[in-house]
Coordinates of C-alpha atoms in Angstrom, one line a residue:
Chain A
M829 CA 10.1 -43.3 12.0
S830 CA 13.7 -42.1 11.1
R831 CA 12.5 -41.5 7.2
R832 CA 9.7 -39.9 8.2
G833 CA 11.9 -37.7 10.4
R834 CA 14.3 -37.2 7.5
W835 CA 11.2 -36.0 5.6
G836 CA 10.1 -33.7 8.3
A837 CA 13.6 -32.1 8.2
G838 CA 13.9 -32.0 4.4
L839 CA 10.3 -30.1 4.2
A840 CA 11.5 -27.8 6.9
G841 CA 14.5 -27.2 5.1
I842 CA 12.7 -26.3 2.3
V843 CA 10.0 -24.1 3.7
V844 CA 13.0 -22.3 5.7
A845 CA 14.9 -21.7 2.5
G846 CA 11.6 -20.6 0.6
A847 CA 10.8 -18.0 3.6
V848 CA 14.1 -16.7 3.5
A849 CA 14.1 -16.5 -0.3
V850 CA 10.7 -14.6 0.1
G851 CA 12.4 -12.2 2.3
V852 CA 15.3 -11.5 0.3
A853 CA 13.4 -11.2 -2.7
V854 CA 10.7 -8.9 -1.5
A855 CA 12.4 -6.7 1.5
P856 CA 14.4 -3.8 0.7
T857 CA 18.2 -4.1 0.9
A858 CA 20.3 -1.7 3.5
A859 CA 23.1 0.0 2.3
A860 CA 26.2 1.2 4.1
A861 CA 26.8 4.8 4.7
P862 CA 28.6 6.0 1.5
P863 CA 31.9 8.3 1.6
L864 CA 31.4 11.9 0.8
P865 CA 33.5 14.9 1.5
P866 CA 32.9 16.8 4.6
V867 CA 30.7 19.7 4.8
T868 CA 29.9 22.3 7.7
P869 CA 26.6 22.3 8.8
E870 CA 26.0 25.9 7.9
A871 CA 27.2 25.2 4.2
L872 CA 24.9 22.4 4.1
A873 CA 22.0 23.9 5.9
A874 CA 22.6 27.2 3.6
S875 CA 22.7 24.9 0.4
V876 CA 19.4 23.4 1.1
I877 CA 17.7 26.5 1.6
T878 CA 18.7 27.8 -1.8
A879 CA 18.6 24.0 -3.4
K880 CA 16.6 23.9 -6.9
P881 CA 16.0 20.5 -7.3
G882 CA 14.3 20.7 -10.5
P883 CA 11.8 18.0 -11.9
M884 CA 11.6 15.0 -10.1
N885 CA 9.2 12.4 -8.9
G886 CA 9.4 9.8 -6.1
T887 CA 7.6 7.9 -3.6
V888 CA 7.5 9.3 0.0
T889 CA 7.0 6.9 2.8
V890 CA 5.5 8.1 6.2
D891 CA 6.3 6.1 9.3
N892 CA 4.0 7.5 11.8
E893 CA 4.1 6.7 15.5
L894 CA 3.1 10.3 16.9
G895 CA 0.3 8.3 18.7
L896 CA -2.3 10.7 17.3
P897 CA -6.1 9.6 17.1
A898 CA -7.2 8.3 14.1
I899 CA -9.0 10.6 11.8
P900 CA -11.1 8.8 9.4
Q901 CA -10.6 11.5 6.5
V902 CA -6.9 11.7 7.0
P903 CA -5.8 7.9 7.7
Q904 CA -2.2 9.2 7.0
L905 CA -2.2 10.9 10.3
G906 CA -2.8 7.7 12.3
N907 CA -0.1 5.7 13.6
G908 CA 1.3 3.4 11.2
T909 CA 2.9 3.5 7.7
S910 CA 1.8 5.2 4.6
T911 CA 2.8 6.3 1.4
V912 CA 2.4 9.2 -1.1
R913 CA 3.5 9.3 -4.7
V914 CA 4.8 12.8 -5.6
W915 CA 5.6 14.3 -9.0
S916 CA 7.1 18.0 -9.2
N917 CA 8.3 19.8 -12.3
G918 CA 10.4 22.0 -9.9
D919 CA 8.3 25.4 -10.7
G920 CA 5.4 25.2 -8.5
K921 CA 3.5 22.2 -10.5
G922 CA 2.9 19.4 -9.2
R923 CA 0.8 16.1 -8.2
A924 CA 0.7 14.2 -5.4
A925 CA -1.3 10.7 -4.9
I926 CA -2.3 9.6 -1.7
P927 CA -3.4 6.0 -2.0
S928 CA -5.8 4.2 0.3
P929 CA -6.7 0.4 0.1
D930 CA -10.2 1.3 -1.5
G931 CA -9.4 4.4 -3.0
E932 CA -6.9 7.4 -3.5
R933 CA -6.7 11.1 -2.9
T934 CA -5.0 13.5 -5.9
L935 CA -3.7 16.9 -5.4
V936 CA -2.6 18.4 -9.0
S937 CA -1.5 21.9 -8.8
D938 CA -1.2 23.1 -12.4
G939 CA 0.4 26.5 -11.8
T940 CA -3.0 28.5 -11.5
T941 CA -5.4 25.9 -9.9
R942 CA -5.2 23.6 -7.2
W943 CA -7.2 20.5 -8.1
S944 CA -8.0 18.0 -5.3
Y945 CA -9.6 14.7 -6.5
D946 CA -11.2 12.5 -4.0
S947 CA -12.1 9.2 -5.7
T948 CA -14.3 7.3 -2.8
D949 CA -16.7 10.3 -2.9
R950 CA -15.9 11.3 -6.4
T951 CA -15.8 15.0 -5.8
V952 CA -13.3 17.5 -7.2
T953 CA -12.4 20.5 -5.4
K954 CA -10.6 23.4 -6.9
A955 CA -9.1 26.4 -5.5
P956 CA -6.7 29.4 -7.1
A957 CA -3.2 28.8 -6.4
H958 CA -1.3 31.3 -4.6
P959 CA 1.5 32.2 -6.6
A960 CA 3.3 34.3 -3.7
N961 CA 3.6 31.1 -1.5
A962 CA 3.1 28.3 -3.7
P963 CA 4.5 25.2 -2.3
A964 CA 7.0 23.2 -4.6
H965 CA 4.5 20.3 -4.4
P966 CA 0.7 20.2 -4.2
G967 CA -0.2 20.2 -0.6
R968 CA -2.0 22.4 1.9
P969 CA -1.7 25.8 0.8
G970 CA 0.1 28.7 2.5
G971 CA 2.7 26.2 3.7
V972 CA 4.2 22.8 3.7
D973 CA 2.8 19.7 4.8
P974 CA 5.5 17.3 6.0
Q975 CA 3.2 14.4 5.1
T976 CA 3.4 15.0 1.2
D977 CA 6.2 17.6 0.9
P978 CA 9.2 16.4 3.1
S979 CA 11.8 18.7 1.2
G980 CA 9.6 22.0 2.0
A981 CA 9.0 20.9 5.5
A982 CA 12.4 20.2 6.4
T983 CA 13.9 23.5 4.6
Q984 CA 11.2 25.5 6.3
M985 CA 12.3 23.7 9.7
I986 CA 16.0 24.4 9.0
A987 CA 15.5 28.2 8.7
D988 CA 13.2 28.3 11.9
L989 CA 15.4 26.3 14.1
R990 CA 19.1 27.3 13.4
K991 CA 18.6 30.2 15.7
T992 CA 17.7 28.0 18.8
S993 CA 19.7 24.8 17.8
T994 CA 22.7 23.1 17.6
V995 CA 23.0 22.2 14.1
T996 CA 25.7 19.2 13.3
V997 CA 26.4 17.3 10.5
D998 CA 26.4 13.4 11.7
G999 CA 27.8 11.5 9.1
T1000 CA 26.3 10.6 5.9
T1001 CA 23.5 8.0 5.1
D1002 CA 21.8 6.4 2.2
V1003 CA 18.1 7.5 1.4
A1004 CA 16.3 5.9 -1.6
G1005 CA 19.6 4.9 -3.1
R1006 CA 21.1 8.0 -3.0
S1007 CA 24.1 9.3 -0.9
A1008 CA 23.2 12.0 2.0
Y1009 CA 24.4 13.8 4.5
Q1010 CA 22.6 13.4 8.0
L1011 CA 21.9 17.1 9.2
V1012 CA 21.2 16.8 13.0
L1013 CA 19.5 19.7 15.0
T1014 CA 19.5 19.4 18.6
P1015 CA 17.7 21.9 20.7
L1016 CA 20.0 24.0 23.1
P1017 CA 19.6 23.0 26.6
T1018 CA 17.5 26.1 27.3
E1019 CA 14.8 25.1 25.1
R1020 CA 12.0 23.3 26.9
T1021 CA 10.7 20.6 24.2
L1022 CA 9.6 17.4 24.0
L1023 CA 11.8 16.6 21.0
R1024 CA 15.4 15.0 21.5
E1025 CA 16.6 15.8 17.9
V1026 CA 15.3 16.3 14.2
R1027 CA 17.7 14.3 11.7
V1028 CA 17.4 15.5 8.0
A1029 CA 19.0 13.5 5.6
V1030 CA 20.2 16.1 2.7
D1031 CA 20.8 14.7 -0.7
A1032 CA 24.6 14.9 -1.4
E1033 CA 24.2 16.3 -5.1
K1034 CA 20.8 18.1 -5.3
R1035 CA 20.9 19.3 -1.7
I1036 CA 17.2 18.8 -0.9
P1037 CA 16.1 17.2 2.1
L1038 CA 15.4 13.4 1.5
Q1039 CA 14.2 12.4 4.7
L1040 CA 13.2 13.6 8.0
T1041 CA 13.2 11.9 11.3
V1042 CA 11.7 13.3 14.5
L1043 CA 13.1 11.6 17.9
A1044 CA 11.3 12.6 20.7
T1045 CA 12.8 12.5 24.5
G1046 CA 12.6 9.2 26.2
S1047 CA 12.3 7.0 23.0
P1048 CA 14.8 5.3 21.1
Q1049 CA 12.2 5.0 18.2
P1050 CA 11.5 7.9 15.9
A1051 CA 8.2 9.1 16.6
L1052 CA 7.9 10.1 12.7
T1053 CA 9.9 9.3 9.8
V1054 CA 9.0 11.0 6.5
G1055 CA 11.0 10.3 3.5
F1056 CA 11.6 9.1 0.2
S1057 CA 11.6 5.5 -0.4
D1058 CA 12.3 6.0 -4.2
I1059 CA 13.3 9.2 -6.1
T1060 CA 14.0 9.8 -9.7
F1061 CA 15.3 13.3 -10.8
G1062 CA 14.6 14.3 -14.4
P1063 CA 11.9 15.8 -17.0
Q1064 CA 8.3 14.8 -16.2
D1065 CA 5.4 14.1 -18.3
Q1066 CA 3.9 17.5 -18.5
S1067 CA 0.4 15.9 -18.8
L1068 CA 0.8 15.1 -15.1
F1069 CA 0.4 18.8 -14.0
T1070 CA -3.0 18.9 -15.8
F1071 CA -6.1 17.7 -14.3
T1072 CA -9.6 17.4 -16.3
P1073 CA -12.4 16.7 -14.1
P1074 CA -13.6 13.0 -15.2
P1075 CA -17.1 12.5 -16.3
G1076 CA -19.7 12.0 -13.6
T1077 CA -18.2 14.1 -10.8
A1078 CA -19.1 17.0 -9.2
V1079 CA -16.9 20.0 -9.2
K1080 CA -17.0 22.5 -6.3
D1081 CA -15.1 25.2 -5.1
A1082 CA -12.9 25.2 -2.1
P1083 CA -14.0 27.6 0.6
A1084 CA -11.8 30.3 1.9
R1085 CA -8.6 29.3 3.6
G1086 CA -7.9 30.7 7.2
P1087 CA -4.7 32.0 8.2
G1088 CA -4.1 28.3 9.8
G1089 CA -4.2 26.7 6.6
Q1090 CA -7.2 24.8 7.2
S1091 CA -10.3 25.6 5.5
G1092 CA -13.2 27.1 7.5
P1093 CA -14.5 30.5 7.3
P1094 CA -12.1 33.0 9.5
Q1095 CA -15.1 35.4 10.1
G1096 CA -14.5 37.0 13.3
A1097 CA -11.6 35.1 14.4
Q1098 CA -8.4 36.7 15.2
A1099 CA -5.3 35.2 14.1
P1100 CA -3.4 32.4 16.4
K1101 CA -0.9 34.0 18.7
V1102 CA 2.7 32.6 19.0
V1103 CA 4.1 32.3 22.4
G1104 CA 7.6 31.9 22.7
D1105 CA 10.2 31.2 19.8
G1106 CA 12.2 28.1 18.6
W1107 CA 11.4 24.8 20.0
D1108 CA 9.1 26.0 23.1
R1109 CA 6.9 28.1 20.8
V1110 CA 3.3 27.7 21.8
I1111 CA 0.8 28.7 19.6
V1112 CA -2.7 29.7 21.3
A1113 CA -5.7 30.2 19.1
Q1114 CA -9.5 30.6 19.6
K1115 CA -11.7 27.4 18.9
P1116 CA -13.3 26.8 16.5
A1117 CA -13.0 29.8 14.2
T1118 CA -9.4 29.0 13.4
R1119 CA -7.5 26.0 14.5
P1120 CA -3.5 25.8 15.0
N1121 CA -1.7 23.6 13.0
P1122 CA 1.9 23.2 14.6
N1123 CA 2.1 19.4 14.6
R1124 CA -1.2 18.6 13.1
D1125 CA -2.2 17.0 16.2
E1126 CA -5.9 18.0 16.2
G1127 CA -9.3 16.6 14.3
D1128 CA -12.3 18.5 14.0
A1129 CA -13.2 21.2 16.5
P1130 CA -16.0 18.7 18.0
D1131 CA -13.7 15.8 18.3
L1132 CA -11.5 17.8 20.9
S1133 CA -14.1 17.8 23.6
A1134 CA -13.9 13.8 23.8
L1135 CA -10.1 13.4 23.5
G1136 CA -7.5 13.7 26.2
T1137 CA -7.6 14.1 29.9
P1138 CA -8.9 17.0 32.1
V1139 CA -6.5 19.5 33.4
S1140 CA -6.9 22.8 35.4
G1141 CA -4.5 25.7 35.9
P1142 CA -4.5 29.2 36.7
W1143 CA -5.9 29.8 33.0
G1144 CA -9.0 27.9 33.8
Q1145 CA -10.0 24.5 32.9
G1146 CA -9.7 22.2 30.0
R1147 CA -8.6 19.1 28.5
L1148 CA -4.9 17.7 27.8
I1149 CA -4.1 15.9 24.8
S1150 CA -0.5 14.8 24.4
T1151 CA 1.4 12.8 21.9
A1152 CA 4.7 11.7 21.8
V1153 CA 6.0 14.7 20.1
A1154 CA 3.3 17.5 21.0
T1155 CA 0.8 18.6 23.5
A1156 CA -2.3 20.6 23.3
I1157 CA -4.7 22.0 25.9
V1158 CA -8.1 22.9 25.0
T1159 CA -9.8 25.0 27.5
N1160 CA -13.3 25.1 28.3
D1161 CA -13.7 28.7 27.2
G1162 CA -12.4 27.8 23.9
R1163 CA -8.8 28.6 23.6
I1164 CA -6.6 26.0 22.3
A1165 CA -2.8 26.0 22.7
A1166 CA -0.5 23.5 21.3
G1167 CA 3.2 23.0 20.6
A1168 CA 5.9 20.5 20.9
V1169 CA 6.5 21.3 24.7
P1170 CA 5.3 19.8 28.0
E1171 CA 2.2 20.6 29.7
Q1172 CA 3.6 23.3 32.1
V1173 CA 4.8 25.4 29.1
L1174 CA 1.3 25.4 27.5
S1175 CA 0.0 26.4 30.9
E1176 CA 2.4 29.2 31.1
A1177 CA 1.6 30.4 27.5
L1178 CA -2.3 30.1 28.2
G1179 CA -1.3 32.5 31.3
R1180 CA 0.0 35.2 29.6
Chain B
M936 CA -6.7 -43.8 -15.5
T937 CA -8.0 -42.9 -18.7
T938 CA -4.5 -41.8 -19.9
T939 CA -3.0 -45.2 -19.1
A940 CA -6.1 -46.7 -21.0
D941 CA -5.5 -44.8 -24.2
T942 CA -1.5 -44.9 -24.3
P943 CA -0.2 -47.4 -26.7
V944 CA 2.3 -49.1 -24.4
T945 CA 3.5 -51.7 -26.3
T946 CA 5.3 -49.4 -29.1
R947 CA 6.2 -46.6 -27.0
T948 CA 8.6 -46.3 -24.0
H949 CA 6.8 -43.2 -22.7
A950 CA 3.5 -41.3 -23.5
P951 CA 3.5 -38.0 -25.4
L952 CA 3.1 -35.0 -23.3
G953 CA 0.8 -33.3 -25.3
R954 CA -1.8 -36.3 -25.0
L955 CA -1.3 -36.8 -21.3
L956 CA -2.0 -33.3 -21.2
G957 CA -5.3 -33.3 -23.0
A958 CA -6.5 -36.3 -21.4
E959 CA -5.7 -34.6 -17.9
L960 CA -7.3 -31.4 -18.7
R961 CA -10.5 -33.3 -20.4
W962 CA -10.5 -35.2 -17.0
V963 CA -10.6 -32.2 -14.8
L964 CA -13.2 -30.3 -17.0
R965 CA -15.5 -33.0 -17.1
R966 CA -15.6 -33.2 -13.4
P967 CA -19.1 -31.7 -12.7
R968 CA -17.6 -29.8 -9.6
T969 CA -15.1 -28.2 -11.6
L970 CA -18.1 -26.8 -13.6
V971 CA -20.1 -25.9 -10.9
V972 CA -17.3 -23.8 -9.1
L973 CA -16.4 -22.0 -12.4
G974 CA -20.3 -21.2 -13.1
L975 CA -20.5 -20.0 -9.6
L976 CA -17.3 -17.8 -10.1
A977 CA -19.2 -16.2 -13.1
L978 CA -21.9 -15.1 -10.9
V979 CA -19.7 -12.8 -8.7
P980 CA -19.2 -10.1 -11.3
L981 CA -23.0 -10.7 -12.1
A982 CA -24.1 -10.1 -8.8
I983 CA -21.8 -7.1 -8.2
A984 CA -23.3 -5.6 -11.5
I985 CA -26.9 -6.1 -10.6
G986 CA -26.4 -4.8 -7.0
V987 CA -24.7 -1.8 -8.4
A988 CA -27.1 -0.9 -11.2
T989 CA -30.1 -1.7 -8.7
A990 CA -28.5 0.9 -6.2
G991 CA -28.5 3.7 -8.6
G992 CA -26.1 6.2 -10.0
P993 CA -22.9 7.3 -8.1
P994 CA -23.2 7.4 -4.3
S995 CA -23.2 10.8 -2.6
G996 CA -20.9 10.8 0.6
R997 CA -18.2 8.3 1.4
G998 CA -19.1 5.0 -0.3
P999 CA -18.5 1.4 0.8
G1000 CA -14.9 1.0 -0.8
L1001 CA -14.0 -0.1 -4.1
V1002 CA -17.6 -1.4 -5.2
A1003 CA -18.9 2.3 -5.0
E1004 CA -16.1 3.0 -7.9
I1005 CA -18.1 0.8 -10.0
A1006 CA -21.2 2.8 -10.5
G1007 CA -21.2 4.4 -13.6
N1008 CA -17.9 3.0 -14.7
G1009 CA -18.3 -0.2 -15.7
F1010 CA -14.8 -1.2 -16.7
V1011 CA -13.9 -0.9 -13.0
L1012 CA -16.2 -4.1 -12.1
P1013 CA -13.8 -7.0 -13.6
V1014 CA -11.0 -5.3 -11.5
V1015 CA -13.1 -5.3 -8.6
A1016 CA -14.6 -8.7 -8.8
L1017 CA -11.1 -10.3 -9.3
G1018 CA -9.9 -8.6 -6.2
L1019 CA -13.1 -9.6 -4.0
A1020 CA -12.7 -13.2 -5.4
L1021 CA -9.1 -13.4 -4.9
A1022 CA -9.7 -13.2 -1.2
L1023 CA -11.2 -16.6 -1.1
L1024 CA -13.6 -17.8 -3.9
L1025 CA -10.6 -18.3 -6.5
P1026 CA -8.3 -19.8 -4.3
L1027 CA -11.0 -22.4 -3.4
A1028 CA -11.6 -23.2 -7.0
V1029 CA -7.8 -23.7 -7.3
A1030 CA -7.4 -25.7 -4.1
Q1031 CA -10.1 -27.9 -5.1
A1032 CA -8.3 -28.7 -8.4
A1033 CA -5.2 -29.3 -6.6
A1034 CA -6.7 -31.6 -4.2
D1035 CA -8.4 -33.5 -6.6
A1036 CA -5.2 -34.0 -8.7
I1037 CA -3.1 -35.8 -6.3
A1038 CA -5.1 -36.4 -3.0
G1039 CA -8.4 -37.1 -4.9
E1040 CA -6.7 -39.8 -7.0
A1041 CA -5.0 -41.4 -4.0
A1042 CA -8.2 -41.4 -2.2
T1043 CA -10.1 -43.1 -5.0
G1044 CA -6.9 -45.3 -5.6
T1045 CA -6.5 -44.3 -9.2
L1046 CA -3.4 -42.5 -8.2
R1047 CA -1.8 -46.2 -8.2
G1048 CA -2.3 -46.7 -11.5
L1049 CA -0.9 -43.4 -12.7
L1050 CA 2.5 -44.1 -10.6
L1051 CA 2.4 -47.6 -12.4
A1052 CA 2.1 -46.0 -15.6
P1053 CA 5.0 -45.5 -18.3
V1054 CA 5.2 -41.6 -17.1
G1055 CA 7.9 -40.0 -15.6
R1056 CA 7.0 -38.6 -12.1
V1057 CA 8.3 -35.2 -13.1
R1058 CA 5.8 -35.6 -16.4
L1059 CA 3.2 -36.5 -14.0
V1060 CA 3.5 -33.4 -11.9
V1061 CA 3.5 -31.3 -14.9
M1062 CA 0.9 -33.1 -16.1
K1063 CA -1.4 -32.4 -12.8
S1064 CA 0.0 -29.0 -12.6
A1065 CA -1.3 -27.9 -15.9
G1066 CA -4.7 -29.2 -14.7
V1067 CA -4.7 -26.6 -11.9
V1068 CA -3.2 -23.7 -14.1
M1069 CA -6.0 -24.4 -16.6
V1070 CA -8.7 -23.9 -13.5
A1071 CA -6.8 -20.9 -12.5
V1072 CA -6.8 -19.2 -15.9
L1073 CA -10.5 -20.4 -16.6
A1074 CA -11.9 -19.3 -13.5
V1075 CA -10.0 -15.4 -14.0
L1076 CA -11.0 -15.5 -17.5
L1077 CA -14.7 -16.4 -16.8
I1078 CA -14.7 -13.7 -14.3
A1079 CA -12.7 -10.8 -16.1
V1080 CA -14.8 -11.5 -19.3
V1081 CA -18.3 -12.0 -17.7
G1082 CA -17.4 -8.6 -15.5
M1083 CA -16.6 -6.9 -18.6
V1084 CA -19.7 -7.7 -20.4
A1085 CA -21.6 -7.0 -17.2
G1086 CA -19.7 -3.9 -16.8
T1087 CA -20.6 -2.7 -20.4
V1088 CA -24.1 -3.8 -20.3
V1089 CA -25.4 -3.7 -16.9
V1090 CA -23.4 -0.7 -15.4
G1091 CA -22.7 1.2 -18.2
G1092 CA -19.2 3.0 -19.0
A1093 CA -18.3 6.6 -18.0
Q1094 CA -18.8 7.6 -22.1
G1095 CA -17.0 4.3 -22.8
T1096 CA -14.0 5.1 -20.6
L1097 CA -12.4 4.2 -17.3
V1098 CA -12.4 6.7 -14.6
T1099 CA -9.3 5.9 -12.5
L1100 CA -8.9 6.1 -8.7
S1101 CA -6.6 9.1 -9.7
G1102 CA -9.4 11.1 -11.3
T1103 CA -8.0 10.5 -14.9
T1104 CA -9.9 8.9 -17.9
L1105 CA -8.5 5.9 -19.9
G1106 CA -9.5 4.7 -23.3
V1107 CA -11.2 1.6 -24.2
G1108 CA -7.5 0.3 -25.5
E1109 CA -5.6 1.4 -22.2
A1110 CA -8.5 0.2 -20.1
L1111 CA -8.6 -3.1 -21.6
G1112 CA -4.7 -3.3 -21.1
R1113 CA -5.6 -2.6 -17.6
I1114 CA -7.8 -5.5 -17.1
A1115 CA -5.8 -7.8 -18.9
L1116 CA -2.7 -7.1 -16.5
V1117 CA -4.9 -7.5 -13.3
A1118 CA -6.1 -11.0 -14.8
V1119 CA -2.6 -12.1 -15.4
W1120 CA -1.4 -10.8 -11.8
T1121 CA -4.6 -12.7 -10.4
V1122 CA -3.7 -15.9 -12.5
G1123 CA 0.0 -15.4 -10.9
Q1124 CA -1.2 -15.1 -7.4
L1125 CA -3.7 -18.1 -7.7
L1126 CA -0.8 -20.3 -9.1
A1127 CA 1.1 -19.7 -5.9
V1128 CA -2.0 -21.0 -4.0
G1129 CA -2.1 -23.9 -6.4
A1130 CA 1.4 -24.8 -6.1
V1131 CA 1.2 -24.8 -2.2
A1132 CA -2.0 -26.6 -2.7
L1133 CA -0.4 -29.4 -5.0
A1134 CA 2.4 -29.7 -2.4
I1135 CA 0.0 -30.4 0.3
S1136 CA -1.9 -32.7 -1.9
T1137 CA 0.9 -35.0 -2.2
L1138 CA 1.4 -35.2 1.6
T1139 CA -2.3 -36.6 2.3
E1140 CA -4.8 -39.0 0.6
H1141 CA -7.9 -36.7 1.6
P1142 CA -8.5 -34.0 -0.7
L1143 CA -10.6 -32.1 2.4
V1144 CA -7.5 -31.8 4.3
V1145 CA -5.8 -30.1 1.3
L1146 CA -8.9 -27.8 1.0
A1147 CA -9.0 -27.0 4.7
S1148 CA -5.3 -26.3 5.0
V1149 CA -5.3 -24.0 1.9
L1150 CA -8.0 -22.0 3.2
G1151 CA -7.3 -22.0 6.5
G1152 CA -3.7 -20.8 5.8
L1153 CA -5.2 -18.0 4.1
I1154 CA -7.6 -16.9 7.1
V1155 CA -4.6 -17.5 9.3
F1156 CA -2.0 -15.3 7.0
G1157 CA -5.1 -12.8 7.2
V1158 CA -5.2 -12.7 10.7
L1159 CA -1.1 -12.5 11.2
S1160 CA -1.3 -9.6 8.8
A1161 CA -3.7 -7.6 11.2
I1162 CA -1.5 -7.9 14.0
P1163 CA 0.3 -4.8 14.5
S1164 CA 3.2 -6.5 16.3
L1165 CA 3.9 -9.0 13.6
E1166 CA 4.5 -6.4 11.2
W1167 CA 7.9 -8.0 10.4
L1168 CA 6.1 -11.1 9.1
Q1169 CA 4.2 -9.2 6.4
P1170 CA 6.9 -9.6 3.6
V1171 CA 6.5 -13.1 3.8
L1172 CA 3.0 -13.5 4.0
L1173 CA 1.1 -14.4 0.2
T1174 CA -1.8 -12.4 1.2
T1175 CA 0.2 -9.3 2.0
G1176 CA 0.1 -8.8 -2.0
F1177 CA -3.4 -9.7 -2.7
S1178 CA -4.5 -6.0 -2.4
A1179 CA -2.0 -5.0 -5.2
G1180 CA -4.6 -5.6 -7.9
T1181 CA -6.4 -2.4 -6.8
D1182 CA -3.2 -0.7 -8.2
V1183 CA -4.1 -0.9 -12.1
L1184 CA -7.1 1.5 -11.4
R1185 CA -4.3 4.3 -10.4
D1186 CA -2.7 6.4 -12.7
P1187 CA 0.3 6.5 -13.5
L1188 CA 0.3 3.0 -12.9
P1189 CA 2.4 2.3 -9.8
F1190 CA 4.3 -1.1 -10.6
D1191 CA 6.0 -1.8 -7.2
N1192 CA 3.2 -3.6 -5.3
L1193 CA 2.1 -5.6 -8.4
W1194 CA 5.8 -6.8 -9.0
S1195 CA 6.8 -7.4 -5.3
S1196 CA 3.6 -9.7 -5.1
T1197 CA 4.6 -11.4 -8.1
I1198 CA 7.9 -12.0 -6.9
R1199 CA 6.5 -13.2 -3.9
A1200 CA 4.2 -15.5 -5.6
L1201 CA 7.0 -17.3 -7.7
V1202 CA 8.7 -17.7 -4.5
Y1203 CA 5.7 -19.8 -3.5
I1204 CA 5.2 -21.7 -6.6
A1205 CA 8.8 -22.6 -6.6
I1206 CA 8.7 -24.1 -3.0
G1207 CA 5.5 -25.6 -4.1
L1208 CA 6.7 -27.4 -7.0
V1209 CA 9.9 -28.6 -5.5
V1210 CA 7.9 -30.3 -2.3
T1211 CA 5.5 -31.8 -4.8
V1212 CA 8.2 -32.9 -7.4
V1213 CA 10.5 -34.5 -4.6
R1214 CA 7.5 -36.1 -2.9
M1215 CA 6.0 -37.5 -5.9
R1216 CA 9.4 -38.8 -7.0
R1217 CA 9.7 -40.8 -3.8
R1218 CA 6.4 -42.1 -3.7
D1219 CA 5.9 -45.6 -3.7
A1220 CA 3.3 -47.0 -6.3

């Protein structure tokens, strides 16, 4: 009996030691906040806006707790963690690979053409690049997509939010092995928003945003964390920024782009209207000609009718879709209002 | 038992390792069940190839996962076949070898002869592990080679190239390199299963217990990794890394998951071997 007991203890010890070893070997190591010279928020924010990071590659990890419905075409939007591998040569050419368990979506911008390849249906979609507002990385045209481009997303965000936010530098942090300043944007008390604060980790040397964290009111956990889990600056293989459709694939031209940055013919549609500014801005648009895209909280138009809960107000009747950081109302007469605001603000915006 | 009979005990204080190994490997390979399992594993890529070939060309619309990638892209077949077999079939083959190696011999009473033979216990473990390693290597090689032949002959390549998931095309040389990489990686994962199976094999006299524990363990790991609130457990589970083999179809090749899953497998191998050695050293004949 005692021998058996010793045996059990020994085995348990070995297994526990092994489990710890697996954890240590595989889990990433946490690093302490590095000491960095102090910087004013204004200087930091300004340096972010003018930063030229040059060629780099890395892995972007998206930790999404937004509470959005899962959309099959874009599993990255559903709750959970996903990664995107990005390469950029620093002057508008770039490549992004969005892996899924059984395939991959590849986006390549070679300077004149944007290629998109989906391995699950083996189709290549090509579209001319827009030099005027070419994103730093391939991604959604005419804007930046936080899913694939945290640098562009955060830069745009800071520029917008400085008018209505308290901007502070809250110490330093370590992101993907690089020292970074924590730039914190807090909405002014007058702002009516669901967001508590937005934290942007800015690389101390290259001054590009490495990580974007969105915190909503009433939750200690970030609603969204988008950031590099691995980043390397330096010259990139130029062949990464070209794309040749592989044999046996269908190549088609992308449909015209609507002003909302979504595909779909914008015929007869009016541009989305923006009500308010700063944190409580609300986008009001017509369905289905154009779709607003402030927080990427909508799927295809037919899906919206099945989502959310019924609401009514002075503007009529519709359905309310709420997530951790954003709210949207789809009215029965085909209008959509969305923003990072409570329902009441949407109601007022629709009433205008 | 054959090993002791062949060894000239009178002139040696210990048996030569090479001869022991040869005897063990022959012993494993002569088992009909080993051959049957290997033969059945070779059917996996064949079945996929025939299924894909009869289904016709590249599917329109969203295909059912990785298998759809094989159509007109034969070099993908060995990778997909290895990935599918790694879920349960390959672990089954390795667990069977490990179960027969120690628990099986204990069940038939032949382990006693080995324990009494002039062979160190560590050597005995090395020998028994070699049998398991051989089965793992043979099984993976069979699937890879049959998969490559079936992929080239039955499915046909995209102009002799491998179209990666990232939309790039790789030449024959690089495609073969990718297949070799996934084969080596798969052997590594299988050895982790085999080492744990050997350890369980030393704890019981019933080979079926080993099979049931290993397959049950894999299923439990799969269930645990599907529970969102147990996400913190993922780095410890061996099955977490099983999907990393697909990464060889991506370009540029991401090594992170292949590497971390290999490290994880090495830790499992270390635990399994330590338990096996400790248990065998203390074992009474």
